[in-house]
mmCIF file of C-alpha atoms in Angstrom:
data_model
loop_
_atom_site.group_PDB
_atom_site.id
_atom_site.type_symbol
_atom_site.label_atom_id
_atom_site.label_comp_id
_atom_site.label_asym_id
_atom_site.label_seq_id
_atom_site.Cartn_x
_atom_site.Cartn_y
_atom_site.Cartn_z
ATOM 1 C CA MET A 1 0.000 0.000 0.000
ATOM 2 C CA SER A 2 1.447 3.365 -1.003
ATOM 3 C CA SER A 3 0.255 6.959 -1.250
ATOM 4 C CA THR A 4 1.353 10.587 -1.239
ATOM 5 C CA VAL A 5 0.843 12.375 2.064
ATOM 6 C CA MET A 6 1.186 16.009 3.084
ATOM 7 C CA MET A 7 3.531 16.758 5.958
ATOM 8 C CA GLN A 8 4.714 19.915 7.694
ATOM 9 C CA ALA A 9 8.104 21.201 8.809
ATOM 10 C CA ALA A 10 8.429 24.536 10.610
ATOM 11 C CA GLY A 11 4.868 25.289 9.509
ATOM 12 C CA VAL A 12 5.611 24.726 5.815
ATOM 13 C CA PRO A 13 3.744 21.888 4.044
ATOM 14 C CA PHE A 14 5.573 19.425 1.820
ATOM 15 C CA PRO A 15 4.601 16.153 0.119
ATOM 16 C CA ALA A 16 6.101 12.750 0.799
ATOM 17 C CA PHE A 17 5.530 9.323 -0.679
ATOM 18 C CA VAL A 18 4.931 6.532 1.824
ATOM 19 C CA ALA A 19 4.849 2.793 1.150
ATOM 20 C CA TYR A 20 3.774 0.164 3.667
ATOM 21 C CA PRO A 21 4.590 -3.549 3.836
ATOM 22 C CA ALA A 22 1.795 -5.971 3.082
ATOM 23 C CA GLY A 23 1.712 -7.543 6.550
ATOM 24 C CA ALA A 24 0.333 -6.374 9.862
ATOM 25 C CA PRO A 25 2.325 -3.734 11.808
ATOM 26 C CA GLU A 26 3.735 -6.346 14.159
ATOM 27 C CA THR A 27 5.547 -7.890 11.190
ATOM 28 C CA TYR A 28 7.271 -4.654 10.118
ATOM 29 C CA ARG A 29 11.063 -4.734 10.107
ATOM 30 C CA GLY A 30 11.435 -1.030 10.880
ATOM 31 C CA ALA A 31 11.320 2.061 8.686
ATOM 32 C CA VAL A 32 13.604 3.623 6.102
ATOM 33 C CA ILE A 33 13.617 7.220 4.859
ATOM 34 C CA VAL A 34 14.444 7.184 1.125
ATOM 35 C CA LEU A 35 15.966 10.376 -0.313
ATOM 36 C CA HIS A 36 15.946 11.363 -3.968
ATOM 37 C CA GLU A 37 18.668 12.742 -6.236
ATOM 38 C CA VAL A 38 18.907 16.420 -7.179
ATOM 39 C CA TRP A 39 16.148 16.002 -9.773
ATOM 40 C CA GLY A 40 13.446 15.721 -7.133
ATOM 41 C CA LEU A 41 10.921 13.148 -5.953
ATOM 42 C CA GLY A 42 10.173 11.177 -9.119
ATOM 43 C CA ASP A 43 8.989 7.750 -10.182
ATOM 44 C CA GLU A 44 12.401 6.135 -9.672
ATOM 45 C CA ILE A 45 12.584 6.952 -5.973
ATOM 46 C CA ARG A 46 8.948 5.934 -5.509
ATOM 47 C CA ARG A 47 9.848 2.528 -6.939
ATOM 48 C CA VAL A 48 12.761 2.275 -4.519
ATOM 49 C CA ALA A 49 10.428 3.059 -1.618
ATOM 50 C CA GLU A 50 8.016 0.365 -2.777
ATOM 51 C CA ARG A 51 10.885 -2.121 -3.001
ATOM 52 C CA TYR A 52 11.777 -1.385 0.620
ATOM 53 C CA ALA A 53 8.138 -1.882 1.592
ATOM 54 C CA ALA A 54 8.155 -5.233 -0.206
ATOM 55 C CA GLU A 55 11.101 -6.189 2.020
ATOM 56 C CA GLY A 56 9.068 -5.401 5.129
ATOM 57 C CA PHE A 57 10.128 -1.808 5.890
ATOM 58 C CA VAL A 58 7.848 1.202 6.072
ATOM 59 C CA ALA A 59 9.407 3.531 3.481
ATOM 60 C CA LEU A 60 8.992 7.308 3.457
ATOM 61 C CA ALA A 61 10.342 9.423 0.586
ATOM 62 C CA PRO A 62 10.024 13.172 1.236
ATOM 63 C CA ASP A 63 10.184 15.866 -1.415
ATOM 64 C CA LEU A 64 13.212 17.986 -0.527
ATOM 65 C CA MET A 65 13.190 20.069 -3.710
ATOM 66 C CA GLY A 66 9.668 21.473 -3.838
ATOM 67 C CA GLU A 67 9.310 24.007 -6.631
ATOM 68 C CA ARG A 68 13.012 23.610 -7.437
ATOM 69 C CA ALA A 69 12.367 20.108 -8.790
ATOM 70 C CA VAL A 70 13.355 19.541 -12.416
ATOM 71 C CA PRO A 71 10.543 18.519 -14.809
ATOM 72 C CA PRO A 72 10.888 14.793 -15.637
ATOM 73 C CA GLU A 73 11.552 15.401 -19.328
ATOM 74 C CA GLU A 74 14.360 17.858 -18.630
ATOM 75 C CA ALA A 75 15.792 15.625 -15.911
ATOM 76 C CA ALA A 76 15.965 12.695 -18.344
ATOM 77 C CA LEU A 77 17.655 14.877 -20.968
ATOM 78 C CA LEU A 78 20.247 16.243 -18.531
ATOM 79 C CA GLN A 79 21.002 12.826 -17.065
ATOM 80 C CA GLY A 80 21.720 11.517 -20.547
ATOM 81 C CA GLN A 81 23.911 14.501 -21.412
ATOM 82 C CA LEU A 82 25.970 14.242 -18.229
ATOM 83 C CA VAL A 83 27.071 10.666 -19.036
ATOM 84 C CA HIS A 84 27.287 11.099 -22.814
ATOM 85 C CA PRO A 85 30.492 9.711 -24.405
ATOM 86 C CA ASP A 86 31.054 12.989 -26.252
ATOM 87 C CA PRO A 87 32.823 15.441 -23.872
ATOM 88 C CA GLU A 88 31.313 18.401 -25.715
ATOM 89 C CA VAL A 89 27.808 17.144 -24.903
ATOM 90 C CA ARG A 90 28.758 16.700 -21.256
ATOM 91 C CA GLU A 91 30.259 20.178 -21.167
ATOM 92 C CA ALA A 92 27.150 21.721 -22.722
ATOM 93 C CA ALA A 93 25.035 20.364 -19.863
ATOM 94 C CA GLN A 94 27.144 21.973 -17.137
ATOM 95 C CA PRO A 95 25.618 25.499 -17.152
ATOM 96 C CA ARG A 96 22.117 24.136 -16.579
ATOM 97 C CA LEU A 97 23.392 21.763 -13.896
ATOM 98 C CA LEU A 98 25.144 24.634 -12.105
ATOM 99 C CA GLU A 99 21.955 26.673 -12.353
ATOM 100 C CA LEU A 100 20.051 23.844 -10.677
ATOM 101 C CA MET A 101 22.675 23.389 -7.976
ATOM 102 C CA ALA A 102 22.957 27.052 -6.980
ATOM 103 C CA PRO A 103 19.810 27.217 -4.776
ATOM 104 C CA ILE A 104 20.707 23.900 -3.153
ATOM 105 C CA ALA A 105 23.975 25.367 -1.883
ATOM 106 C CA ALA A 106 22.128 28.121 -0.001
ATOM 107 C CA PRO A 107 21.997 27.734 3.809
ATOM 108 C CA ALA A 108 18.225 28.249 3.732
ATOM 109 C CA PHE A 109 17.772 25.138 1.592
ATOM 110 C CA ALA A 110 19.886 23.027 3.956
ATOM 111 C CA THR A 111 17.929 24.277 6.956
ATOM 112 C CA ALA A 112 14.578 23.522 5.340
ATOM 113 C CA ALA A 113 15.741 20.082 4.157
ATOM 114 C CA LEU A 114 16.929 19.112 7.623
ATOM 115 C CA GLN A 115 13.660 20.295 9.153
ATOM 116 C CA LYS A 116 11.780 18.092 6.711
ATOM 117 C CA LEU A 117 13.939 15.089 7.584
ATOM 118 C CA VAL A 118 13.441 15.566 11.312
ATOM 119 C CA ALA A 119 9.681 15.725 10.629
ATOM 120 C CA CYS A 120 10.007 12.411 8.776
ATOM 121 C CA LEU A 121 11.699 10.844 11.782
ATOM 122 C CA ASP A 122 8.967 12.237 14.030
ATOM 123 C CA LEU A 123 6.258 10.696 11.854
ATOM 124 C CA LEU A 124 7.946 7.306 11.580
ATOM 125 C CA ASP A 125 8.738 7.261 15.290
ATOM 126 C CA ARG A 126 4.972 7.339 15.926
ATOM 127 C CA GLU A 127 4.190 4.719 13.281
ATOM 128 C CA GLU A 128 2.700 1.507 14.651
ATOM 129 C CA GLY A 129 5.101 -1.410 14.315
ATOM 130 C CA VAL A 130 8.241 0.693 13.788
ATOM 131 C CA ALA A 131 9.241 0.891 17.458
ATOM 132 C CA GLY A 132 12.073 3.359 16.936
ATOM 133 C CA ARG A 133 13.830 1.207 14.327
ATOM 134 C CA LEU A 134 14.710 4.056 11.964
ATOM 135 C CA GLY A 135 17.079 3.990 9.004
ATOM 136 C CA ILE A 136 17.890 6.301 6.124
ATOM 137 C CA THR A 137 19.202 5.909 2.604
ATOM 138 C CA GLY A 138 19.644 8.359 -0.235
ATOM 139 C CA TYR A 139 21.126 8.882 -3.676
ATOM 140 C CA GLY A 140 23.387 11.751 -4.752
ATOM 141 C CA LEU A 141 21.890 14.813 -3.046
ATOM 142 C CA GLY A 142 19.905 12.369 -0.923
ATOM 143 C CA GLY A 143 23.060 10.457 -0.057
ATOM 144 C CA SER A 144 24.616 13.668 1.220
ATOM 145 C CA TYR A 145 21.571 14.336 3.386
ATOM 146 C CA ALA A 146 21.670 10.755 4.657
ATOM 147 C CA PHE A 147 25.045 11.682 6.153
ATOM 148 C CA THR A 148 23.668 14.988 7.445
ATOM 149 C CA LEU A 149 20.673 13.529 9.262
ATOM 150 C CA THR A 150 22.821 10.808 10.770
ATOM 151 C CA ILE A 151 24.936 13.541 12.361
ATOM 152 C CA ALA A 152 21.973 15.698 13.382
ATOM 153 C CA ASP A 153 19.630 13.143 14.958
ATOM 154 C CA ALA A 154 20.672 10.181 17.079
ATOM 155 C CA ARG A 155 17.381 8.409 16.405
ATOM 156 C CA VAL A 156 18.838 7.133 13.117
ATOM 157 C CA ARG A 157 20.022 3.566 13.757
ATOM 158 C CA ALA A 158 21.441 2.757 10.321
ATOM 159 C CA SER A 159 22.461 4.922 7.353
ATOM 160 C CA VAL A 160 23.126 3.871 3.738
ATOM 161 C CA PRO A 161 24.277 6.793 1.543
ATOM 162 C CA TYR A 162 24.736 6.180 -2.188
ATOM 163 C CA TYR A 163 27.300 8.472 -3.850
ATOM 164 C CA GLY A 164 26.810 11.237 -1.310
ATOM 165 C CA TYR A 165 29.219 13.873 -0.048
ATOM 166 C CA ALA A 166 30.239 14.045 3.617
ATOM 167 C CA ASN A 167 32.251 17.237 3.932
ATOM 168 C CA PHE A 168 32.213 17.502 7.717
ATOM 169 C CA PRO A 169 34.975 18.006 10.293
ATOM 170 C CA VAL A 170 35.884 15.098 12.522
ATOM 171 C CA GLU A 171 34.197 16.838 15.467
ATOM 172 C CA LEU A 172 30.823 16.655 13.715
ATOM 173 C CA LEU A 173 31.378 13.124 12.442
ATOM 174 C CA GLY A 174 31.879 12.175 16.080
ATOM 175 C CA GLU A 175 28.180 12.956 16.642
ATOM 176 C CA ILE A 176 27.225 9.925 14.539
ATOM 177 C CA ALA A 177 25.785 7.218 16.760
ATOM 178 C CA CYS A 178 24.993 4.519 14.201
ATOM 179 C CA PRO A 179 26.769 2.379 11.592
ATOM 180 C CA ILE A 180 27.068 3.638 8.015
ATOM 181 C CA LEU A 181 27.286 1.628 4.808
ATOM 182 C CA SER A 182 28.335 3.862 1.912
ATOM 183 C CA PHE A 183 28.392 3.070 -1.810
ATOM 184 C CA VAL A 184 30.363 4.835 -4.527
ATOM 185 C CA GLY A 185 31.459 4.085 -8.075
ATOM 186 C CA GLU A 186 35.153 4.156 -8.913
ATOM 187 C CA ASP A 187 34.339 6.265 -11.988
ATOM 188 C CA ASP A 188 32.684 8.884 -9.762
ATOM 189 C CA LEU A 189 36.095 10.502 -9.669
ATOM 190 C CA ALA A 190 35.733 13.215 -7.029
ATOM 191 C CA LEU A 191 33.895 11.014 -4.543
ATOM 192 C CA PHE A 192 36.173 8.047 -5.085
ATOM 193 C CA ALA A 193 39.272 10.215 -4.678
ATOM 194 C CA ALA A 194 37.871 11.579 -1.395
ATOM 195 C CA LEU A 195 37.031 8.126 -0.020
ATOM 196 C CA PRO A 196 40.390 7.318 1.694
ATOM 197 C CA ALA A 197 40.341 10.621 3.598
ATOM 198 C CA LEU A 198 36.703 10.145 4.591
ATOM 199 C CA THR A 199 37.399 6.609 5.784
ATOM 200 C CA ALA A 200 40.292 7.876 7.914
ATOM 201 C CA GLN A 201 38.140 10.660 9.357
ATOM 202 C CA MET A 202 35.368 8.225 10.232
ATOM 203 C CA LYS A 203 37.879 5.989 11.995
ATOM 204 C CA GLU A 204 39.256 8.943 13.924
ATOM 205 C CA ALA A 205 35.711 9.928 14.905
ATOM 206 C CA GLY A 206 34.967 6.412 16.141
ATOM 207 C CA VAL A 207 32.227 5.769 13.569
ATOM 208 C CA GLU A 208 31.463 2.267 12.318
ATOM 209 C CA PHE A 209 31.893 3.046 8.624
ATOM 210 C CA THR A 210 31.998 0.645 5.688
ATOM 211 C CA ALA A 211 32.522 1.899 2.142
ATOM 212 C CA ILE A 212 32.088 -0.224 -0.976
ATOM 213 C CA ALA A 213 33.339 1.012 -4.354
ATOM 214 C CA TYR A 214 32.324 -0.571 -7.654
ATOM 215 C CA ARG A 215 34.675 -0.781 -10.600
ATOM 216 C CA GLY A 216 33.194 0.402 -13.888
ATOM 217 C CA ALA A 217 30.442 2.372 -12.125
ATOM 218 C CA GLY A 218 30.042 6.116 -11.820
ATOM 219 C CA HIS A 219 27.588 8.536 -10.280
ATOM 220 C CA ALA A 220 23.947 7.356 -10.258
ATOM 221 C CA PHE A 221 24.905 3.734 -10.983
ATOM 222 C CA ALA A 222 21.853 2.498 -9.042
ATOM 223 C CA ASN A 223 19.311 4.637 -10.911
ATOM 224 C CA GLU A 224 17.371 2.421 -13.306
ATOM 225 C CA GLY A 225 15.701 5.513 -14.711
ATOM 226 C CA ASN A 226 19.064 6.798 -15.928
ATOM 227 C CA PRO A 227 20.143 4.209 -18.534
ATOM 228 C CA GLY A 228 23.400 5.973 -19.343
ATOM 229 C CA ALA A 229 24.614 5.755 -15.734
ATOM 230 C CA TYR A 230 22.879 2.577 -14.535
ATOM 231 C CA ARG A 231 25.140 -0.421 -13.895
ATOM 232 C CA ARG A 232 23.052 -3.503 -13.220
ATOM 233 C CA ASP A 233 25.638 -5.612 -11.386
ATOM 234 C CA ALA A 234 26.620 -2.799 -9.024
ATOM 235 C CA ALA A 235 22.980 -1.804 -8.489
ATOM 236 C CA GLN A 236 21.852 -5.339 -7.687
ATOM 237 C CA ASP A 237 24.794 -6.050 -5.399
ATOM 238 C CA SER A 238 24.396 -2.773 -3.487
ATOM 239 C CA TRP A 239 20.670 -3.426 -3.103
ATOM 240 C CA LYS A 240 21.276 -6.856 -1.578
ATOM 241 C CA LYS A 241 23.876 -5.390 0.771
ATOM 242 C CA SER A 242 21.543 -2.518 1.732
ATOM 243 C CA ILE A 243 18.718 -4.889 2.637
ATOM 244 C CA ALA A 244 21.081 -7.117 4.606
ATOM 245 C CA PHE A 245 22.477 -4.093 6.449
ATOM 246 C CA PHE A 246 19.076 -2.692 7.413
ATOM 247 C CA THR A 247 17.835 -6.158 8.361
ATOM 248 C CA GLU A 248 20.799 -6.677 10.683
ATOM 249 C CA ARG A 249 20.690 -3.210 12.242
ATOM 250 C CA LEU A 250 16.957 -2.561 12.498
ATOM 251 C CA THR A 251 15.286 -5.932 13.081
#
């Protein structure tokens, strides 16, 4: 069972997609917040939420972008351009991508996004059958916010960021109170290059951190709706590992 619900954060309404397991609440395995890429809350992330529900987790996918969301047709076009084999095509897509990213870098966006995520935790914490077993996963922009919420709210018991940035000092990383399983593609050059330093910082901060990198995969390798970036083997393996991780940590 799935539907779109209206939520509120700091008095501002926002939509979220929620998917429930088929069984009774006493059979739930916990809950997972599912965060979208920079394009917004689209069909791909709704499918991911439904897949988590099919595995027994209540899944909640909030809309972090609001009116900044990219129309599906333009998102598909840009995604194809950004992984195009012709470097001139990739370069031509950069101005529009930078235009989309500019509002996201504003402190006001980060504040509003975090307020929405705390509201999601509040809602799931009250959900029958969840019993405080709260996890989070996200992709790209959502992966970055999976790190952020894990730092900001100790109610998160397990975090699975996909190709997300974690540009935080060790002092803030030390606020993390749960294990993290992070996925990145080796062809996602900036993130992969930053991985050794991040791993060392997590160790210094005392965080249980596991990172898995996939050869031949780049950014958005798990997004079936992005055929140019999607890598089936990496996507299927990371999905199995994500389910196993949440099952171990939440159930």
